[in-house]
Coordinates of C-alpha atoms and ligand atoms in Angstrom, one line a residue:
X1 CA 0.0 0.0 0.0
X2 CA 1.4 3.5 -1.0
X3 CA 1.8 5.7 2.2
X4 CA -0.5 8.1 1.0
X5 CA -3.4 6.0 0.7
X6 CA -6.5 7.2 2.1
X7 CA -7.7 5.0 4.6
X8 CA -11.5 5.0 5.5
X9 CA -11.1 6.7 9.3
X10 CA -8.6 8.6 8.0
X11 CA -8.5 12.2 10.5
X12 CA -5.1 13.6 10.1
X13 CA -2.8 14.2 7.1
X14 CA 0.7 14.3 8.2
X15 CA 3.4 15.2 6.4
X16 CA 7.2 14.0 6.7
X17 CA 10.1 16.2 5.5
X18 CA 13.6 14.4 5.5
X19 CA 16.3 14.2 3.3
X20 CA 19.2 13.2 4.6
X21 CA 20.7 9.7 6.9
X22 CA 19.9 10.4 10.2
X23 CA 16.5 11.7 9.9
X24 CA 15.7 8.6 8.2
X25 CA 17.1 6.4 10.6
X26 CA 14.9 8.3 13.7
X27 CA 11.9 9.2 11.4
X28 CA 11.8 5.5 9.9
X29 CA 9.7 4.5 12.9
X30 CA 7.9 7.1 13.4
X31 CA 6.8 7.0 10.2
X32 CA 6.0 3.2 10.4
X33 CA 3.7 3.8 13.6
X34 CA 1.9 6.6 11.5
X35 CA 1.5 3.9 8.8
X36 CA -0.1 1.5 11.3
X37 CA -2.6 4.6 12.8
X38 CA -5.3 5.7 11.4
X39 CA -3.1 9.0 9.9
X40 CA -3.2 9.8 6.1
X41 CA 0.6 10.0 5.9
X42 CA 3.0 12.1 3.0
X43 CA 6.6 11.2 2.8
X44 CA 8.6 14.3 1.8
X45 CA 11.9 12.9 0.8
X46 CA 14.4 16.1 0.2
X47 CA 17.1 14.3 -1.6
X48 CA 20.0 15.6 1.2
X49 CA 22.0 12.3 1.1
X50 CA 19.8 10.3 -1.6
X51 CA 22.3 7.4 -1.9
X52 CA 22.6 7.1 1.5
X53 CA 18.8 6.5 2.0
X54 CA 17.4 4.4 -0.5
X55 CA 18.8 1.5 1.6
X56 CA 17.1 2.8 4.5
X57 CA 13.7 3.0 2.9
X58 CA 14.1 -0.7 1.9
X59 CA 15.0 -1.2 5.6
X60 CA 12.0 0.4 7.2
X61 CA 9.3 -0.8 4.3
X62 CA 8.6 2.8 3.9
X63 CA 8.9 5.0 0.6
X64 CA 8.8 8.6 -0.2
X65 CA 5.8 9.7 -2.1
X66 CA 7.8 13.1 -3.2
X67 CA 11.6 13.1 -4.2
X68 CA 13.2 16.7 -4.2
X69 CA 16.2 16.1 -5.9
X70 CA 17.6 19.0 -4.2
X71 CA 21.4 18.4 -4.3
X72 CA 23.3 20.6 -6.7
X73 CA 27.5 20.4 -7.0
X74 CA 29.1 23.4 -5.3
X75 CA 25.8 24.8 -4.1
X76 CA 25.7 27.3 -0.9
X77 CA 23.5 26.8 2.0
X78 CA 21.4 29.3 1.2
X79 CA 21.0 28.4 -2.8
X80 CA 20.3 24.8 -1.0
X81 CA 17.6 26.8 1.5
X82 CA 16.2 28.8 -1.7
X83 CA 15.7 25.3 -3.5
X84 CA 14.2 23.2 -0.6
X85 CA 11.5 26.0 0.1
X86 CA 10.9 26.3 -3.4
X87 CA 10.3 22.4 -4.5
X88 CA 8.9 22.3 -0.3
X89 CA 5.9 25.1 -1.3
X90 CA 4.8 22.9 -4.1
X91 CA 4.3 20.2 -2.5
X92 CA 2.1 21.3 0.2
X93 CA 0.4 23.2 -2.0
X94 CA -0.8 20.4 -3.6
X95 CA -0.9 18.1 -0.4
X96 CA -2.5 20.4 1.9
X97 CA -1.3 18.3 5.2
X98 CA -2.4 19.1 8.5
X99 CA 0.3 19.2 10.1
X100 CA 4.2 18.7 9.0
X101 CA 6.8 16.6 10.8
X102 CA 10.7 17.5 11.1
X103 CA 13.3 16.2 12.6
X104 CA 16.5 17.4 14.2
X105 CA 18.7 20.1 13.0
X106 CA 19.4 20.1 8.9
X107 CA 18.8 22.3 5.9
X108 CA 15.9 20.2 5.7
X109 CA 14.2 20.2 8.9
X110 CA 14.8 23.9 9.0
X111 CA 13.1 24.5 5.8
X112 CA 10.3 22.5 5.8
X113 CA 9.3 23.7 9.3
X114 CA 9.7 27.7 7.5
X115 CA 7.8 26.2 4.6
X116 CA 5.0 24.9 5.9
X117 CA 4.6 27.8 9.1
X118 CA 3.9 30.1 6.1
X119 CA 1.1 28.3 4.8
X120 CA -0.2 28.3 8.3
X121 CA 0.3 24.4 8.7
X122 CA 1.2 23.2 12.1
X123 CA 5.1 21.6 12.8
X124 CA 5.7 19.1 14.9
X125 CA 9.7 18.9 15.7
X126 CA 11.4 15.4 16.9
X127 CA 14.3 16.2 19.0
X128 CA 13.5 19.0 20.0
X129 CA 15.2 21.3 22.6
X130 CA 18.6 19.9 21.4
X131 CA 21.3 22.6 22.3
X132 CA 25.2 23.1 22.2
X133 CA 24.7 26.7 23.3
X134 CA 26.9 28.4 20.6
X135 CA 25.0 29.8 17.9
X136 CA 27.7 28.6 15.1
X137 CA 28.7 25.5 16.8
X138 CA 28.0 23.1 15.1
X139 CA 27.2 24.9 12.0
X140 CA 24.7 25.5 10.8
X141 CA 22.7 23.3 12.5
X142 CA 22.7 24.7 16.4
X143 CA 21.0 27.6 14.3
X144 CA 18.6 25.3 12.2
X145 CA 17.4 23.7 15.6
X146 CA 16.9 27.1 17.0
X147 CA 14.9 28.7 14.5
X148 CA 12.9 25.3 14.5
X149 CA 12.3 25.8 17.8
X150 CA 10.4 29.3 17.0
X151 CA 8.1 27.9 13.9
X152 CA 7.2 24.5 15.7
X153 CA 3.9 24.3 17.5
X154 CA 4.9 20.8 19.2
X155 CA 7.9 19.6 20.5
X156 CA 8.9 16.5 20.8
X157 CA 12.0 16.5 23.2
X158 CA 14.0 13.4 23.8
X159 CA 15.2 14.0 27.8
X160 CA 14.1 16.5 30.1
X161 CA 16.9 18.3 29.7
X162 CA 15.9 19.3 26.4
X163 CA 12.1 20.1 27.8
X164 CA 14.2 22.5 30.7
X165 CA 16.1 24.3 27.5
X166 CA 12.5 24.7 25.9
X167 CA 11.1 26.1 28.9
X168 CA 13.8 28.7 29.6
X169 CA 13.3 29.8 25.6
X170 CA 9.8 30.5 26.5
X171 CA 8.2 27.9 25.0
X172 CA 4.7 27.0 27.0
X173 CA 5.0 23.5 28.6
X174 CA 1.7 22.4 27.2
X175 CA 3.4 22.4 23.6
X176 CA 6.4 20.4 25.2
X177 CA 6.8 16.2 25.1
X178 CA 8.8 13.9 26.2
X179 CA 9.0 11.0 24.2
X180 CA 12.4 10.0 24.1
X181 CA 14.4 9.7 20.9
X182 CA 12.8 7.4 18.1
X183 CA 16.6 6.8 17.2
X184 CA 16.3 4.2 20.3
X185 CA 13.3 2.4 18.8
X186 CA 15.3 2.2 15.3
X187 CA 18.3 1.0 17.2
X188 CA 16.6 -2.3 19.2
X189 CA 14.4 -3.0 16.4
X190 CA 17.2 -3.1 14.1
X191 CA 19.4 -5.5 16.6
X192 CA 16.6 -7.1 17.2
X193 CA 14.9 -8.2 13.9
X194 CA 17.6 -8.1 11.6
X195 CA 20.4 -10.4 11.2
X196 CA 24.2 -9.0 10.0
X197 CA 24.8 -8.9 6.2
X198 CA 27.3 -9.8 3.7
X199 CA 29.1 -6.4 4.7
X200 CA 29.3 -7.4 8.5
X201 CA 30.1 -11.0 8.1
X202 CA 33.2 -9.5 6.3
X203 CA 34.5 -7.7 9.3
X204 CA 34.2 -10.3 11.6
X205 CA 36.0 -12.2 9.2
X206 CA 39.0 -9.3 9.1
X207 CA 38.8 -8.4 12.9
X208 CA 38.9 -11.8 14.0
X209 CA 39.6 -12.1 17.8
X210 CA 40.4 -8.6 18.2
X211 CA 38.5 -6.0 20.2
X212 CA 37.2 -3.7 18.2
X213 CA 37.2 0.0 18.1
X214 CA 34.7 1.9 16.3
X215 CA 35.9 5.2 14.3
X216 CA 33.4 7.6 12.4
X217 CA 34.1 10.9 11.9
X218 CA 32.9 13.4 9.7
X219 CA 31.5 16.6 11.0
X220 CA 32.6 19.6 9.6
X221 CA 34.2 21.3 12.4
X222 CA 36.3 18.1 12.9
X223 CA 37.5 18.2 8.9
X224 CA 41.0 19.0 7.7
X225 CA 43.8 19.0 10.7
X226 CA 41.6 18.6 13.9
X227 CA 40.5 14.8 11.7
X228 CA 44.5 14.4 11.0
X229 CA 45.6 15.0 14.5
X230 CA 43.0 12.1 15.2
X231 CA 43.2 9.9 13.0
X232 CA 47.2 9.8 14.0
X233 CA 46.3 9.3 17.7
X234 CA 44.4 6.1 17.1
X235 CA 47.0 4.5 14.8
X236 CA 49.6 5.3 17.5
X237 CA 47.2 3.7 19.8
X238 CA 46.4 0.7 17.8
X239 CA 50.5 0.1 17.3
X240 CA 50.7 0.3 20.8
X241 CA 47.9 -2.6 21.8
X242 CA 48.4 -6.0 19.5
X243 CA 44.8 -6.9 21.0
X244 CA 43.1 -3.8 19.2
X245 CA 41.7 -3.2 15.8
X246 CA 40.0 -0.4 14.5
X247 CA 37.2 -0.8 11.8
X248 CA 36.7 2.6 10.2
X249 CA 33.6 3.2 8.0
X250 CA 34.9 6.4 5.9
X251 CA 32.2 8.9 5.1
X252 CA 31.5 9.2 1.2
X253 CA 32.8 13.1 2.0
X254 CA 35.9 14.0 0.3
X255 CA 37.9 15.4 3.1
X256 CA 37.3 12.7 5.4
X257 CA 38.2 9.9 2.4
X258 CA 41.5 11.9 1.7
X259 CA 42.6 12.1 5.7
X260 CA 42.0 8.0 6.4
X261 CA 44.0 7.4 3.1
X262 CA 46.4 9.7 4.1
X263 CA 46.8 9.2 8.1
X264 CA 45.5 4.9 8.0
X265 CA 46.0 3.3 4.5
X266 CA 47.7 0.2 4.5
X267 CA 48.3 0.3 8.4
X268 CA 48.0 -3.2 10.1
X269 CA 44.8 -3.7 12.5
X270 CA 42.8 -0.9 10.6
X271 CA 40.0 -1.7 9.0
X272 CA 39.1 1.7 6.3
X273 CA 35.8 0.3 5.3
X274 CA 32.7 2.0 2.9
X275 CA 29.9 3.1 4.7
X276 CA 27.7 0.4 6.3
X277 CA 24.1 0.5 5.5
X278 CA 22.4 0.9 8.7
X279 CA 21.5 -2.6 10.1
X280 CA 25.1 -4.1 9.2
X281 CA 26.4 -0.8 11.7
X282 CA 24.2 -1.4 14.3
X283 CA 25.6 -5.2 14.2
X284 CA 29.0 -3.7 14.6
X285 CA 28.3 -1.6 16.9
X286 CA 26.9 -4.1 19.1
X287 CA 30.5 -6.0 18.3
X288 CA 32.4 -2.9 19.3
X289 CA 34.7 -2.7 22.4
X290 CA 34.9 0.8 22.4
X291 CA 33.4 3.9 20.3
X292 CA 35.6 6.7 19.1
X293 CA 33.0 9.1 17.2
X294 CA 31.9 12.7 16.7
X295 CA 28.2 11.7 15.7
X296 CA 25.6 12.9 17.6
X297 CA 23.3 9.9 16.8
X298 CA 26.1 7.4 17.6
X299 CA 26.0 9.1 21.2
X300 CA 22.6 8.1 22.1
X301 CA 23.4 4.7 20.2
X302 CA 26.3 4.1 22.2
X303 CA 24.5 5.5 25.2
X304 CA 21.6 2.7 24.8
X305 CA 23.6 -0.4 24.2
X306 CA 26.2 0.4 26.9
X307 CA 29.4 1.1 25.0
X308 CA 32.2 3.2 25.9
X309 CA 32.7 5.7 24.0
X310 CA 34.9 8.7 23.3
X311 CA 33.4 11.5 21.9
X312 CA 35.7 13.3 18.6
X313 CA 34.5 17.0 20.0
X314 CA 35.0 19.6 23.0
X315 CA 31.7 20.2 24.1
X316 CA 28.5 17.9 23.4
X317 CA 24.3 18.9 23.0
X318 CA 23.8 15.5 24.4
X319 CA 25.2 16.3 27.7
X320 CA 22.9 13.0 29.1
X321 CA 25.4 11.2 27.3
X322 CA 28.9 12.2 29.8
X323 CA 26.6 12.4 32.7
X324 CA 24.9 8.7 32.0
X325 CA 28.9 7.5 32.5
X326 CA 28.9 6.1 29.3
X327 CA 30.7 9.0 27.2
X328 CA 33.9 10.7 27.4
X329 CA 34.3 14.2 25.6
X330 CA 38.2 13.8 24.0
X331 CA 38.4 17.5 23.6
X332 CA 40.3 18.3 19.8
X333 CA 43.6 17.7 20.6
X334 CA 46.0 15.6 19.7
X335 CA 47.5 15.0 23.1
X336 CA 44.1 14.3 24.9
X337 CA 43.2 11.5 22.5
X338 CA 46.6 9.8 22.6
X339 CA 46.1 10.0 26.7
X340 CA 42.2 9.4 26.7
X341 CA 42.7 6.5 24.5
X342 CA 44.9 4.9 26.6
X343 CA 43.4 5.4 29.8
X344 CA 40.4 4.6 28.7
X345 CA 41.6 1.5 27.0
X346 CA 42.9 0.2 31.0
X347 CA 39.8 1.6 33.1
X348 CA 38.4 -1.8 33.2
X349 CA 35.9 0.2 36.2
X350 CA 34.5 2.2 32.7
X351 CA 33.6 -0.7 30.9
X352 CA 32.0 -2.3 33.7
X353 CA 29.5 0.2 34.7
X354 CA 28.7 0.9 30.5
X355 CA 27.4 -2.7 30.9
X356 CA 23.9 -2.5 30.0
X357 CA 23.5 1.0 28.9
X358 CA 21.2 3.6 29.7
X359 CA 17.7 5.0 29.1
X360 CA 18.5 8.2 28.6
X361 CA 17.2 9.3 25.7
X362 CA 14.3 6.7 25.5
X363 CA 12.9 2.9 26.2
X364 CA 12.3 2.2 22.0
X365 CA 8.6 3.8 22.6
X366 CA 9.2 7.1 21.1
X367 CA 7.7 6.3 17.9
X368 CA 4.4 5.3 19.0
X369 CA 4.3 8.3 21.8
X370 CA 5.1 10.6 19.5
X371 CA 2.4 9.1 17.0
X372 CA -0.4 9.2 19.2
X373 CA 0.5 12.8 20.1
X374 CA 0.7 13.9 16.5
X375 CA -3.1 12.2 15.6
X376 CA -4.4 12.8 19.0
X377 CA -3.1 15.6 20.7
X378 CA -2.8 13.6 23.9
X379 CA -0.6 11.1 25.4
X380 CA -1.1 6.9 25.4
X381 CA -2.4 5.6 28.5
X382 CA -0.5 3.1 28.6
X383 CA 2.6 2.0 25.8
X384 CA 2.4 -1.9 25.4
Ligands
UDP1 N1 25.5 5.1 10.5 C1 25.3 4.1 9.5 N2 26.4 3.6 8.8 C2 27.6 4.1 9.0 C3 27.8 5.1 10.0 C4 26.7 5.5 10.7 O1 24.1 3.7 9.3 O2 28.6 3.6 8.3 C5 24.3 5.6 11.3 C6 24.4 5.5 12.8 O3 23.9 4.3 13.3 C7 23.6 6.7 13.3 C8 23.6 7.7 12.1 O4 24.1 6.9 10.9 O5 22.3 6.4 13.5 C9 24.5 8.8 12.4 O6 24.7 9.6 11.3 P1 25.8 10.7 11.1 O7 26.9 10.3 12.0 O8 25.9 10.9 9.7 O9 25.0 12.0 11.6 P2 24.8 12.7 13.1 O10 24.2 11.7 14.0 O11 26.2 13.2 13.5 O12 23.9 13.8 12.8

């Protein structure tokens, strides 16, 4: 059945902007729980990262009913923000939704929450209240989730933290949720009910008995020296432990293919690998010994399956993370990772109380809270 079919107690229309990975990966259940309601639901698909997602969609049985194509070599931000609001306008023109759904911090959560405010359409934002507290830090997207924050009606917030930030910005509490982060739902379900891949069985071939730490890094404040500097401090880490490997899925952007081949090519125990669709990483993280990353979704993954984890940045929005035990900010230089790394690796009293994880930003119920909220206004009485 196509998302957008009419069903006979159809209520609500919503619509779902996204466009790039991990909007997918935290809107693919909530999008899957709209399904399965009695919602009318339109999948907006932007085009951000479009061969990054059509895996995903495969993944989560879902498809988009409208395919932006917005991604133009060389183009600005705001030539990227003219285009989205542009194609964006159309679409709920012709759609007419009650109310649109973003998620998170991008281009595209940021323009279809502008987009559909002026034509008067409610937004709903998921993960809301997310804040580093610098207004270009990361960039652009501590600004996108701000402005969202001023066109959404409801707010979905994944800890209380993020409802407290909400509050202090004014926001009335009556507009505020807290679901948790549907990232968590993606995450078990994906353990869960899928089973590792031809991709995965690979790296357990190449890792072997080794424990295995998991490297991703890609965010733009991390690129050129700052991902150098790193990238040296875990190969001199990995030359000093013969019982460590690292497996390294390189994102597809330039600068961060050209530092790995540079800094890790051809280096013994490093495993430079291509991006992993979705349920092969959350198989490997589940493998992993330790987490070296600078994602923010890999924090509240990490978080949830109990794995330590050193965070590639000086400061984190997902403070829940540090406080829950679990992650470790490693600041941006080179000395602290070389040290953190090692310490880390020999505080046996760390990886004993990761063990099991934390709740932190949700139980895997987000989806259907936030669904029932979106078609009902109201809360579930009780989440089987
Ligand atoms: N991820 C993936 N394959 C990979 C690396 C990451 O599917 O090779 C997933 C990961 O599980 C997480 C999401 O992509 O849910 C994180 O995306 P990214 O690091 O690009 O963005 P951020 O979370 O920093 O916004």
């Amino acid at each position: 059945m196509s998302s957008s079919s009419i069903r006979p107690d159809c209520r609500t229309h919503v619509a779902v902007v996204l466009g790039t990975r991990p909007e997918l990966i935290k809107m693919g259940p909530v999008i899957q729980a709209l399904q399965k309601s009695a919602a009318r639901t339109t999948l907006i698909n932007t085009g951000q990262h479009s061969d990054l997602l059509t895996p995903l969609f495969d993944l989560f049985q879902i498809h988009p009913d409208h395919d932006l194509a917005v991604m133009q070599a060389g183009q600005s931000l705001n030539q990227l923000g003219a285009r989205l609001q542009e194609r964006l306008d159309t679409v709920l023109a012709t759609e007419q939704p009650d109310t649109v759904l973003v998620q998170g911090d991008t281009a595209s959560a940021l323009m279809g929450g502008l987009t559909a405010f002026n034509r008067h359409i409610p937004v709903g934002h998921v993960e809301a209240g997310l804040r580093s507290g610098i207004a270009d830090n990361p960039f652009p997207e501590e600004m996108n989730r701000r402005l969202v924050g001023r066109l959404a009606t409801w707010h979905y917030a994944s800890t209380e933290r993020n409802r407290q930030t909400l509050l202090a910005e004014g926001i009335d509490d009556s507009q505020i949720f807290v679901t948790g982060n549907p990232v968590i739902d993606a995450l078990f379900q994906t353990r869960d009910h899928t089973r590792p891949g031809p991709a995965m069985q690979q790296v357990r071939e190449r890792v072997g008995d080794h424990k295995i730490v998991l490297v991703t890094t890609h965010r733009r404040e991390n690129q050129s020296a700052t991902m150098r500097q790193h990238l040296r401090s875990l190969r001199q880490f990995v030359e000093s432990r013969p019982d460590i490997c690292v497996v390294f899925p390189v994102h597809p952007s330039p600068s961060v293919k050209d530092a790995a081949a540079a800094e890790l090519a051809d280096i013994d125990r490093i495993h430079l690998i291509d991006p992993m669709g979705y349920s092969d990483f959350v198989h490997l993280l589940s493998d992993a010994w330790m987490v070296v990353s600078d994602s923010g979704g890999i924090q509240e993954e990490a978080t949830a399956l109990g794995k330590p984890m050193l965070v590639l940045r000086a400061n984190t929005e997902r403070p829940e993370a540090v406080e829950s035990g679990i992650a470790r900010l490693a600041g941006d230089t080179q000395i602290d990772l070389t040290r953190l790394l090692s310490e880390a690796a020999a505080d046996e009293a760390w990886f004993a109380h990761c063990q099991g994880g934390s709740p932190v930003f949700g139980d895997g119920t987000a989806a259907r809270q936030i669904t029932e909220l979106v078609i009902h206004g109201r809360r579930l009485a009780a989440v089987a």
